[in-house]
Every structure is written in C-alpha cells, then in structure tokens.
Coordinates of N, CA and C and ligand atoms in Angstrom, one line a residue:
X1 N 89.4 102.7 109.1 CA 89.7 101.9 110.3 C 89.9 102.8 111.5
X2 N 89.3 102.3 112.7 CA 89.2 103.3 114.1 C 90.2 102.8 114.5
X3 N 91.4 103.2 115.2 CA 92.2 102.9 116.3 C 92.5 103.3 117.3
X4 N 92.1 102.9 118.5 CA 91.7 103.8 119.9 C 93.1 103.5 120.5
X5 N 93.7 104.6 121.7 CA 94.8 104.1 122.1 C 94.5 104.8 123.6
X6 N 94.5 104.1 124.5 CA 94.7 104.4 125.9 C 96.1 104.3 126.8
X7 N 96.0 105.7 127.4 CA 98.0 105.8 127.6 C 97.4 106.8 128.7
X8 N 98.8 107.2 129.4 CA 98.9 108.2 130.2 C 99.7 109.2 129.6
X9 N 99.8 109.2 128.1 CA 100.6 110.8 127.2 C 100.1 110.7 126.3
X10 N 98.7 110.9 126.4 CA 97.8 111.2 124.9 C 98.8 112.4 123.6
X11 N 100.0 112.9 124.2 CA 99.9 114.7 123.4 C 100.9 113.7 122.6
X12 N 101.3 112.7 123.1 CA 102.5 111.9 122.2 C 102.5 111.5 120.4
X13 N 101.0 111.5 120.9 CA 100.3 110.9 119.6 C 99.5 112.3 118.8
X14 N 99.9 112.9 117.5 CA 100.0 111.2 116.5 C 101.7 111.5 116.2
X15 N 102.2 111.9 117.1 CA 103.3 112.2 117.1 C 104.0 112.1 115.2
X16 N 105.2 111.1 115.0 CA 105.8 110.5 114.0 C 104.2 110.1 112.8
X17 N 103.6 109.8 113.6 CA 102.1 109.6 112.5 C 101.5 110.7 111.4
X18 N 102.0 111.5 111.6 CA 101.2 113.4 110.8 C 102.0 113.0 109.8
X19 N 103.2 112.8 109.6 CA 103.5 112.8 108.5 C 103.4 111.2 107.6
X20 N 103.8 112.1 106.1 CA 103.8 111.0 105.2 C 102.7 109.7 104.7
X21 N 102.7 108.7 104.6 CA 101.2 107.6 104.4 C 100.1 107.9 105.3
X22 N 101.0 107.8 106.6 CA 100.2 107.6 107.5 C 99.3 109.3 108.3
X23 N 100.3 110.1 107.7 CA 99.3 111.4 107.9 C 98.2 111.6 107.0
X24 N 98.3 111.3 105.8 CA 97.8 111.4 104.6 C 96.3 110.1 104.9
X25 N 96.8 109.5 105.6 CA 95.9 108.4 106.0 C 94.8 109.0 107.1
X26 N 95.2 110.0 108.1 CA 95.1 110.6 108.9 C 93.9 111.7 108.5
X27 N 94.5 112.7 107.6 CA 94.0 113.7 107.2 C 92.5 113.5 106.1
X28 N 92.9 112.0 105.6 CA 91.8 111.7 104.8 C 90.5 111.1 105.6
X29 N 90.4 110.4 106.7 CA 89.8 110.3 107.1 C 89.7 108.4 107.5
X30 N 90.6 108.1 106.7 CA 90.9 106.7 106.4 C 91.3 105.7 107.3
X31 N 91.8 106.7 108.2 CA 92.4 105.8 109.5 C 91.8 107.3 110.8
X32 N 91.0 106.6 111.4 CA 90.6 107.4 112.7 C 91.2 107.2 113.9
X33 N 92.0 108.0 114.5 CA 92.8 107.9 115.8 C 92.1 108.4 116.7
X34 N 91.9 107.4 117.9 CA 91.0 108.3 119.1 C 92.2 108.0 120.2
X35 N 92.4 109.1 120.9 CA 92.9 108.9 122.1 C 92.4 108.8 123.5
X36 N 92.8 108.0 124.6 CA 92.0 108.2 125.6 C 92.7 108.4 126.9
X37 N 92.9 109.5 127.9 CA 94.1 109.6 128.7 C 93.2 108.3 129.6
X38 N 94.3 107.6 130.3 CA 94.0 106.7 130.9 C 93.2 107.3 132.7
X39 N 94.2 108.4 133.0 CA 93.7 109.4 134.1 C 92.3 109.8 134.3
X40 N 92.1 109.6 132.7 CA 90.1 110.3 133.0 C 89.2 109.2 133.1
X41 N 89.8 108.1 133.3 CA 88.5 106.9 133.8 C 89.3 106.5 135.6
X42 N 89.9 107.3 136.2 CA 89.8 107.4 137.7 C 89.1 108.0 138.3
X43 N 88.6 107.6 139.7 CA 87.2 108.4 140.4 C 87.9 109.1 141.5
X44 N 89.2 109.1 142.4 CA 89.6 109.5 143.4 C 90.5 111.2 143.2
X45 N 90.7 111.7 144.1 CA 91.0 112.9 144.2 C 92.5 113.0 143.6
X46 N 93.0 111.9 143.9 CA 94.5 112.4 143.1 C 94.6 111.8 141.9
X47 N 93.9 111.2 141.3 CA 93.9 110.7 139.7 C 94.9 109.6 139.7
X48 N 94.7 108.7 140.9 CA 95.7 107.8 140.7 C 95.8 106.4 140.2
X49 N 96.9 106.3 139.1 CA 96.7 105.5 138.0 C 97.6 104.0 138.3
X50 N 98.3 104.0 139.5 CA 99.4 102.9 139.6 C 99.4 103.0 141.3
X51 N 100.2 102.1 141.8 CA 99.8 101.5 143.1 C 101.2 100.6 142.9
X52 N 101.8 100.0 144.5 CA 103.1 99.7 144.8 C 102.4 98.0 144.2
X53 N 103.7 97.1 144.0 CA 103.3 96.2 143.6 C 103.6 94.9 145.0
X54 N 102.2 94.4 145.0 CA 102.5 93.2 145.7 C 103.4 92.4 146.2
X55 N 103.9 92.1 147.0 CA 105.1 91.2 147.2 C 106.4 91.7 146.9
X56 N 106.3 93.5 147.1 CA 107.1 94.2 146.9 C 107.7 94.5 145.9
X57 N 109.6 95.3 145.9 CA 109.9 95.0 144.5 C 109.8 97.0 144.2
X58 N 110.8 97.3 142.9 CA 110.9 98.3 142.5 C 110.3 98.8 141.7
X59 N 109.5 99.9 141.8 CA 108.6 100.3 140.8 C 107.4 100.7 141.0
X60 N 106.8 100.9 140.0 CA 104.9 100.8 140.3 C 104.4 100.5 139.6
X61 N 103.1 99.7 139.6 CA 102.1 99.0 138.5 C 101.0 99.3 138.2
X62 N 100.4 99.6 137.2 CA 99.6 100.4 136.5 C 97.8 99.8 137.6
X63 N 97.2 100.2 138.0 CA 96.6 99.9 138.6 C 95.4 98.7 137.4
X64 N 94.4 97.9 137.6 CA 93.4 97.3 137.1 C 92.3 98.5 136.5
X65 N 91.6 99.1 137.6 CA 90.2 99.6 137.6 C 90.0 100.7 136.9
X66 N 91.2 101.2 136.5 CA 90.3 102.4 135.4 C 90.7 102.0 133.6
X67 N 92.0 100.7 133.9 CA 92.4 100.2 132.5 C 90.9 99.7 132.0
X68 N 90.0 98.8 133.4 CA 88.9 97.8 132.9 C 87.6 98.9 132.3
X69 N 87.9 100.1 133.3 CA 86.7 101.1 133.0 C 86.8 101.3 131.3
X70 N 88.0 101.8 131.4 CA 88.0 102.6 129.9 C 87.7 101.5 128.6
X71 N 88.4 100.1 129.1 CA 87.8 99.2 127.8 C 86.6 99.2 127.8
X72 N 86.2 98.7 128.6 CA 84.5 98.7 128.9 C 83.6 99.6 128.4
X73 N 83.7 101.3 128.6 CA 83.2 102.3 127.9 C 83.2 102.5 125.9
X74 N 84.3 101.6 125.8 CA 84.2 101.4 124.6 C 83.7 101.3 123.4
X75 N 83.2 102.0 122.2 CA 82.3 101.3 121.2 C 82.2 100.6 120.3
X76 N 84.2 100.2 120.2 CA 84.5 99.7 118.9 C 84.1 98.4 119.4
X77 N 84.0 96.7 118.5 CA 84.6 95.7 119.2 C 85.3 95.1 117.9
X78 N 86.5 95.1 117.9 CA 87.9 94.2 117.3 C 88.9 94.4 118.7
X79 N 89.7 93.6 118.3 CA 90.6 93.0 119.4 C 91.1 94.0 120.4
X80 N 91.2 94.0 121.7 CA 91.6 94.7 122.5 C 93.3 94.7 123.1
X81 N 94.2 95.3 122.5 CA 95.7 94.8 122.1 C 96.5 95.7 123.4
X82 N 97.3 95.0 124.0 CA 98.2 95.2 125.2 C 99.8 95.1 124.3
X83 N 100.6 96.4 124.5 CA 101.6 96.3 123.9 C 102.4 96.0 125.5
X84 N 103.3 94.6 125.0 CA 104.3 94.5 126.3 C 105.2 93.7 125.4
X85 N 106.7 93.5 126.3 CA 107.8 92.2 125.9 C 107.4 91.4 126.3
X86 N 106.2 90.9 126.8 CA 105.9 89.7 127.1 C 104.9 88.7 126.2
X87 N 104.4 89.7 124.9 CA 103.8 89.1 123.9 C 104.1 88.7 122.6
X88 N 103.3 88.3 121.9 CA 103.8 87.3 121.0 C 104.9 88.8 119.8
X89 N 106.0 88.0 119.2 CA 106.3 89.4 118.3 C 105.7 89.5 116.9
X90 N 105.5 90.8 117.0 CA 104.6 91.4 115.8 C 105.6 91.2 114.5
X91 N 105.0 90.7 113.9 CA 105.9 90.5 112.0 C 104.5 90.6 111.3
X92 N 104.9 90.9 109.7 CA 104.0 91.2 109.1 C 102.9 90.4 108.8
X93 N 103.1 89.1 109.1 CA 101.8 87.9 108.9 C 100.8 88.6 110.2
X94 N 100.8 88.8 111.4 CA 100.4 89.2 112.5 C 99.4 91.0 111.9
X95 N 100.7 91.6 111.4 CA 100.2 93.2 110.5 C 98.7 93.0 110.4
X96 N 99.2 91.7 108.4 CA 98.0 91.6 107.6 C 97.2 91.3 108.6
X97 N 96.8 90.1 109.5 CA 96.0 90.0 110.0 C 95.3 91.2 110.8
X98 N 96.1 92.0 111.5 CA 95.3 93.3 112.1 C 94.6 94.2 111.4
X99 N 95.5 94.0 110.0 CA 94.4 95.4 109.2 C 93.3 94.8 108.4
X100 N 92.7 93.6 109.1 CA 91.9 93.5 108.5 C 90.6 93.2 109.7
X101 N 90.4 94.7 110.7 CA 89.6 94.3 111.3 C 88.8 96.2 111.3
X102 N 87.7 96.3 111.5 CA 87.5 97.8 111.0 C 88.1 98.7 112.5
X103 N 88.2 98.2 113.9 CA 89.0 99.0 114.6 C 89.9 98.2 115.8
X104 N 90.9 99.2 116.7 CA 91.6 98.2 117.3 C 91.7 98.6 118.4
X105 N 92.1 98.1 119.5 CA 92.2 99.0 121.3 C 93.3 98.6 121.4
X106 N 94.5 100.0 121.5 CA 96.0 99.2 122.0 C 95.6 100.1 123.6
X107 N 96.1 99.6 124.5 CA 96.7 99.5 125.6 C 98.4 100.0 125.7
X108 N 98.4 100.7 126.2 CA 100.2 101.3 126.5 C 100.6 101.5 128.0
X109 N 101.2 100.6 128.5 CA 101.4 100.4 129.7 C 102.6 101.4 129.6
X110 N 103.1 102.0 131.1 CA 104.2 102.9 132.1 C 104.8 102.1 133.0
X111 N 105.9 102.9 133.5 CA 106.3 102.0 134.7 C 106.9 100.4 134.7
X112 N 106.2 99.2 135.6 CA 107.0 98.2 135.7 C 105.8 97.5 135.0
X113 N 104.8 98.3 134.4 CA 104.0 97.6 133.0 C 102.2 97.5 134.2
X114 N 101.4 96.8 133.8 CA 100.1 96.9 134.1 C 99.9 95.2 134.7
X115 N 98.7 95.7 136.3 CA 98.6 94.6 136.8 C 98.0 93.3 135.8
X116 N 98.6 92.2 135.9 CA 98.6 91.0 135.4 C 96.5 90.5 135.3
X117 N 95.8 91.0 135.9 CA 94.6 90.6 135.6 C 94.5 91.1 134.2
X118 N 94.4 92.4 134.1 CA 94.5 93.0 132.3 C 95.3 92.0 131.6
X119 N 95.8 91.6 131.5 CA 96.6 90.8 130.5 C 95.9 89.5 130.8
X120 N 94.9 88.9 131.5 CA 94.3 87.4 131.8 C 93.2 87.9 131.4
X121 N 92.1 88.7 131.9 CA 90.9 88.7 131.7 C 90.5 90.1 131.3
X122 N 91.1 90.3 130.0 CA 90.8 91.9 129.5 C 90.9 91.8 128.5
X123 N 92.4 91.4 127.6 CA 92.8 91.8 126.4 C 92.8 90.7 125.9
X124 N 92.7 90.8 124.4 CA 92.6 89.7 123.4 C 93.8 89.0 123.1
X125 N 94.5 90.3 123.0 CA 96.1 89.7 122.5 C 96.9 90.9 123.6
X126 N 98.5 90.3 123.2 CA 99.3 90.7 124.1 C 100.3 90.7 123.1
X127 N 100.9 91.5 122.6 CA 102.0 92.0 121.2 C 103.5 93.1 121.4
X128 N 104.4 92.2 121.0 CA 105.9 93.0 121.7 C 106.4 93.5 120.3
X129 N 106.7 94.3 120.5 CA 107.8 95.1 118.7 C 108.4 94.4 118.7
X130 N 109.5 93.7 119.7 CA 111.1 93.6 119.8 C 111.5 93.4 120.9
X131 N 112.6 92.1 121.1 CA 113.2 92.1 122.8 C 114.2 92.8 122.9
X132 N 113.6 94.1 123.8 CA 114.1 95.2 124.6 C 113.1 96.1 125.4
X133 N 113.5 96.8 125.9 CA 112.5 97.2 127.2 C 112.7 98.7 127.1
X134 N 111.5 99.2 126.4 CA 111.3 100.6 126.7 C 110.7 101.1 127.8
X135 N 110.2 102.4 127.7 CA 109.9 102.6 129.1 C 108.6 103.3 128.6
X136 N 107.8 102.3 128.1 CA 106.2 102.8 128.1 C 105.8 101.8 126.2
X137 N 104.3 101.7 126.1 CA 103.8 101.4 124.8 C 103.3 102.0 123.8
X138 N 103.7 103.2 124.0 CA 103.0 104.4 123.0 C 103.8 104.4 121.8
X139 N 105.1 104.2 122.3 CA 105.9 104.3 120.6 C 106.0 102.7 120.0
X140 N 106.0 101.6 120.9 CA 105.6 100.2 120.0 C 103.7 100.3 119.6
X141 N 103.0 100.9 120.4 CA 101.8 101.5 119.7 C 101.8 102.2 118.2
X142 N 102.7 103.1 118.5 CA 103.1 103.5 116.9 C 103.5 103.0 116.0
X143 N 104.4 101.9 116.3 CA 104.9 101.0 115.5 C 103.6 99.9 114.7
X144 N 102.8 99.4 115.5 CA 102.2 99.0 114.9 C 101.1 99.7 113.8
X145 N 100.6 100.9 114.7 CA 99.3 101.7 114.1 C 100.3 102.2 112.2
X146 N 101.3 102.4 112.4 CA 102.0 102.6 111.2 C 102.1 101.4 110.2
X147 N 102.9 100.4 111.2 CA 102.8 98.5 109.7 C 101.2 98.4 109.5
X148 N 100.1 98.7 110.3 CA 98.4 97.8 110.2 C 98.2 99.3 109.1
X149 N 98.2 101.0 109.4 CA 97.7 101.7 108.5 C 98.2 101.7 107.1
X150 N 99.0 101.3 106.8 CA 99.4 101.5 105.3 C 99.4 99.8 104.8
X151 N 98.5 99.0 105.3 CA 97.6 98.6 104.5 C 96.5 98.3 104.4
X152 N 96.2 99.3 105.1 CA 94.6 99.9 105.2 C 94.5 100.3 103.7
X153 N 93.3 99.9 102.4 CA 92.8 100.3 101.5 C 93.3 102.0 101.9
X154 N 93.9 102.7 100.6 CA 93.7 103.7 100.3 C 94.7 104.6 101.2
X155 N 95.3 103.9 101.9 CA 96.2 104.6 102.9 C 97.9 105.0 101.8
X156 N 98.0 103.4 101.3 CA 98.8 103.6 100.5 C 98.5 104.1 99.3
X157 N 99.7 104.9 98.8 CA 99.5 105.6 97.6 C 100.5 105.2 96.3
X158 N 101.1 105.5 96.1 CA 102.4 104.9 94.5 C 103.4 104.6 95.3
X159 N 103.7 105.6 97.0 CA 105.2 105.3 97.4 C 105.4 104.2 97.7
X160 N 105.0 103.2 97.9 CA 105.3 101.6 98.2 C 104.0 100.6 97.6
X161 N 104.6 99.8 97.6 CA 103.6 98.7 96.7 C 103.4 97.5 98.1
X162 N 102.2 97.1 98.5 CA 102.5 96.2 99.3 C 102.4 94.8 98.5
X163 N 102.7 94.9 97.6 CA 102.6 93.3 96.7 C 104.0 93.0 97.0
X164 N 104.9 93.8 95.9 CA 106.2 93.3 95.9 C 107.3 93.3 96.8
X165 N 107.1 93.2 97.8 CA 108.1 93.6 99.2 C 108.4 92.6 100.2
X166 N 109.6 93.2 100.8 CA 110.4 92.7 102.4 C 109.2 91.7 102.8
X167 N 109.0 90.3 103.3 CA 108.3 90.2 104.1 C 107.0 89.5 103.3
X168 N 106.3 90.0 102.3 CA 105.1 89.7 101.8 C 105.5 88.3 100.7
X169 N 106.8 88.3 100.5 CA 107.5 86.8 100.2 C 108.4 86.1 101.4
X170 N 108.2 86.5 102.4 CA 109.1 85.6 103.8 C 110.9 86.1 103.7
X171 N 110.9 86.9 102.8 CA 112.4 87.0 102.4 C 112.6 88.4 102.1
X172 N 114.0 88.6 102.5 CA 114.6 90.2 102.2 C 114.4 90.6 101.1
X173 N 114.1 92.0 101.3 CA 114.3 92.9 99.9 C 115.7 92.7 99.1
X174 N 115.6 92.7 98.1 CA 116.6 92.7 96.7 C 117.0 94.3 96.7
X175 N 118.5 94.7 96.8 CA 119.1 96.0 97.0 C 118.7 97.0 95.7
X176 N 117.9 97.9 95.8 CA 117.6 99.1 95.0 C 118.8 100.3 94.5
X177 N 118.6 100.7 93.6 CA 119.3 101.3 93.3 C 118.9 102.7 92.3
X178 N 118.9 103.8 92.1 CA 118.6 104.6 91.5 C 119.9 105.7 90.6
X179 N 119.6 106.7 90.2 CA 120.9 107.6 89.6 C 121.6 108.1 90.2
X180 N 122.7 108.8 90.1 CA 123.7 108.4 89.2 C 124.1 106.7 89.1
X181 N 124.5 106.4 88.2 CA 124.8 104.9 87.4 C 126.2 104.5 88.0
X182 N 127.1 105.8 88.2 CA 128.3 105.5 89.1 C 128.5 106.8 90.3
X183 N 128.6 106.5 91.2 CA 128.1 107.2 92.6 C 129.6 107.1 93.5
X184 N 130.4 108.1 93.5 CA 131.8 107.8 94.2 C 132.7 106.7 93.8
X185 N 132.5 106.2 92.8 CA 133.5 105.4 92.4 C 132.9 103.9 92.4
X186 N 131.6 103.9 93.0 CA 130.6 102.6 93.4 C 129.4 102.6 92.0
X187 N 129.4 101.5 90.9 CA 128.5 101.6 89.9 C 127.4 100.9 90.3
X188 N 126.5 101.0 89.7 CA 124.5 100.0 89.5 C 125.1 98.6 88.8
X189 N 124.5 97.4 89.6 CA 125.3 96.5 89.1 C 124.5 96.8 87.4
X190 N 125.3 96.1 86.8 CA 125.2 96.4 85.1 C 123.8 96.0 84.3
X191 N 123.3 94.9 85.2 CA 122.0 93.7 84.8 C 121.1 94.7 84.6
X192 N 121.0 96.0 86.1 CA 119.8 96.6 86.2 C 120.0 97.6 85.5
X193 N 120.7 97.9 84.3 CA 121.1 98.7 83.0 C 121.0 97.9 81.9
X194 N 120.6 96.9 82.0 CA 120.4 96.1 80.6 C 119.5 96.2 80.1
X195 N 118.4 96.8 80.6 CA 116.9 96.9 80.4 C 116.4 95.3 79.9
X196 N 116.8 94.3 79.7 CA 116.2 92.6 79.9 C 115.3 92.3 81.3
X197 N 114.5 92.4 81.0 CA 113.4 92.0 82.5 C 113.7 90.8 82.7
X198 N 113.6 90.0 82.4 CA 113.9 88.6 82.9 C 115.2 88.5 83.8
X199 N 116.5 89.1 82.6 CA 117.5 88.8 84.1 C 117.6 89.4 85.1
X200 N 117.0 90.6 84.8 CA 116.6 91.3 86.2 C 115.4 91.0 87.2
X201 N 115.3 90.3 86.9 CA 113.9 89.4 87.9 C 114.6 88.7 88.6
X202 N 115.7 87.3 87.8 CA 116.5 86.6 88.4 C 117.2 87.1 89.2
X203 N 117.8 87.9 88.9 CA 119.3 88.9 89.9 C 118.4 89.2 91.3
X204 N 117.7 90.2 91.1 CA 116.5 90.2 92.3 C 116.6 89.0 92.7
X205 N 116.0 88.3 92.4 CA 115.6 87.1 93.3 C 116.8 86.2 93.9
X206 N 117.8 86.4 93.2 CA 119.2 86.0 93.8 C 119.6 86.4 94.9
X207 N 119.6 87.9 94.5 CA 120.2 88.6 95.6 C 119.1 88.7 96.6
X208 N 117.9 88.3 96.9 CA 117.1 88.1 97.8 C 117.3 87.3 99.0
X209 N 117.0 86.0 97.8 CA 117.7 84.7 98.9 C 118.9 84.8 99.4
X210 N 120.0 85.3 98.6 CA 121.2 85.4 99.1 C 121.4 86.3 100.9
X211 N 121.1 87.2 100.6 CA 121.1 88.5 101.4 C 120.3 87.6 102.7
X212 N 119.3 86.9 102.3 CA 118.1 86.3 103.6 C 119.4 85.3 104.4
X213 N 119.9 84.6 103.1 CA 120.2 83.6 104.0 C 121.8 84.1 104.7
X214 N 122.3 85.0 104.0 CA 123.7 85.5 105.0 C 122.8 86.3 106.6
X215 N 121.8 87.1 106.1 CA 121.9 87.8 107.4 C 120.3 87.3 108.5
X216 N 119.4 86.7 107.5 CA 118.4 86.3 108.5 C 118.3 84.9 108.2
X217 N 119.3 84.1 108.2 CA 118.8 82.3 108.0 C 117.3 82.3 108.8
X218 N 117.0 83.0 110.1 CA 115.9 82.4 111.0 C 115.1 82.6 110.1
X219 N 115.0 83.5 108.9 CA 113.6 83.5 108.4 C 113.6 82.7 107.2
X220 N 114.6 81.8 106.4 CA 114.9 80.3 106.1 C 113.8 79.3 106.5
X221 N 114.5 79.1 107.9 CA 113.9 78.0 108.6 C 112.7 78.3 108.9
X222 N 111.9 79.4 109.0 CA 110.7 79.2 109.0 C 109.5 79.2 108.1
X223 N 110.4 78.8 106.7 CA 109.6 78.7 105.6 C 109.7 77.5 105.0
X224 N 110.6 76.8 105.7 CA 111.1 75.2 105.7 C 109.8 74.4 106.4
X225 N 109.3 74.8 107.5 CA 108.4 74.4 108.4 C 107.3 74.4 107.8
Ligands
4HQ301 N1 107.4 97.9 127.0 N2 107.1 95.8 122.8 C1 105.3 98.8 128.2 C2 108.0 97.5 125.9 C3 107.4 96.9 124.7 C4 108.0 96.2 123.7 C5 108.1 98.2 128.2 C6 105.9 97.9 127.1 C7 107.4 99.0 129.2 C8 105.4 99.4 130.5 N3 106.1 96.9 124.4 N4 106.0 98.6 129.4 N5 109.3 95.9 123.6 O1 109.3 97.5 125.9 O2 105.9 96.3 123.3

C-alpha cells in the first residue's frame, strides 16, 4: 500500500512509524510512505503557504493553490483524506475500510487549518482522531497510517491477531493476563489456570460485555441500532 502525506514538516515523519509493525512494514516494502513538503508546490519568492483569513479573525489559513497543485500532481488515485476536527471520527469500521484501498493522500493542515474550498472541491473525505484540537495533522496522520498499516496483508506478524480483538467484535477487550500467577499480592483470576477452554471463553466474553457496558455503554447502543 502507497501512502502519500502532504504537510509543512515532512522530517516528522516516519517519526513513531520506524519502529515495531509498522517499521517492519516500512522496511519490507509493504507499506510505501511518500512525503511531500507542501512549500515545494509554491511558485512565489517567499514560499508562501498561508495567507490572513477573510473576514478577519486570529491566525492564518493554509492557502488553496499549492494544496490543489500538489493533489493534482499526483499518481496514486484512492481517496484523497484531509485530517481535521471537523470530520467524520475515525473507528475501526472506517480503518478496515481504508486498508483496503492500494494508496491514500492524507492532507495535514497548520495553523487555524486549510481554506474551506479544499475540504468542498478537493478531498474525498474529511477524518478527525478525536474531539480535541491539536496544532497541526501529521500526528492524527500517524494515527491513522498506523490503525490502516497493520492491516495491511503481511504487515502484521504473531504480535497481534486482527481477528480476535477490541473493536473487530463492537466491544472491549477481555483483561489479559500473563506470569507471575500472583503479582504483589494481586492473583490471575483462577478460570484462566484451569486450563478448561470453554469457561474461559465464557469469562472472556463476560468480562467483555461487562467492562463495554460499565465504561463504553455508547458502543452498546450502537450495536442495538
Ligand atoms: N487538527 N483530528 C489540523 C486536529 C485534528 C484532529 C487541528 C487538524 C489543527 C490545522 N485533525 N488543524 N483532532 O486537531 O484530525
């Protein structure tokens, strides 16, 4: 899978990416990261990427004409992706759907974000990590290029299973547990020493629903729907 990323801090990247799945992903060839400074598709003498905003107001806004240049020059074609809090939020149904496209164009806005034509007549989609407001899309860029590459075929390796997991059933993970059997005075509940697979399937799946429904009811109700 190709994933292009256009930013004004190309050096950021592949920052947190080099290591682990997704470096491994990286190094194999499996996932292709292209960067593109957003600066080198400007034509004027000061490389100017942002401009005061209309109707006044604090800040600066990413200008139109070198965001449209750079998509344009483009070779991939899968969706052309604008990280803002103004888009829909990314969960894993949204993921599967991304990794299954062979490349992707995120967009990473600065500043008080990128003029509003880009987001009407440019990008495909418009995608938020989370409501909160960082101060740029390179690291909710990462966030995603990390959930879409590791399930990229072959990205993953033994360290995670994407069958059995958080999310790929609508509902929390069931609490894991490893050695020592008693750890400060805190034991493995006993089931998962029984070596009986069955009730340890059940317990899992108890403690799944349970855990869902004390701390994420919202994700309940939207499996009710
Ligand atoms: N941004 N999810 C880029 C975000 C954000 C988010 C704030 C995007 C700053 C310029 N992006 N602008 N949350 O906080 O995607």
């Amino acid at each position: 899978m190709m994933i292009e990323v256009l930013t004004l801090f190309p050096e950021l990247f592949p920052g947190p990416l080099s290591g682990g799945v997704t470096g491994r992903g990286l190094a194999a060839g499996l996932l292709d990261l292209r960067l593109h400074n957003l600066r080198d598709y400007t034509h004027d003498r000061h490389r100017q990427v942002d401009d005061i905003p209309y109707g006044g107001g604090a800040g600066m806004v990413l200008k139109p004409e070198p965001i449209f240049e750079a998509v344009r020059a483009r070779t991939g074609n899968g969706p052309v992706i604008l990280l803002t809090p103004q888009g829909e939020l990314l969960n894993q149904s949204l993921v599967r759907n991304l990794a299954g496209y062979d490349d992707l164009y995120l967009i990473c806005g600065r500043y008080e974000g990128v003029d509003e034509r880009v987001a009407t007549d440019l990008v495909d989609r418009q995608i938020s990590i989370g409501d909160y407001v960082l101060t740029g899309g390179e690291l909710p860029a990462m966030v995603l290029i990390d959930a879409v590459s590791r399930l990229v075929a072959g990205v993953l390796g033994s360290e995670a299973s994407p069958k059995d997991e958080s999310f790929d059933h609508d509902l929390l993970e069931y609490p894991h547990y490893t050695r020592p059997a008693v750890f400060e005075g805190h034991a493995v509940p006993e089931v998962l020493l029984s070596g009986h697979h069955a009730e340890i399937e059940r317990w899992r799946r108890s403690q799944a629903a349970e855990r869902t429904r004390r701390r994420r009811p919202d994700l309940l109700d939207r499996l009710q729907r």
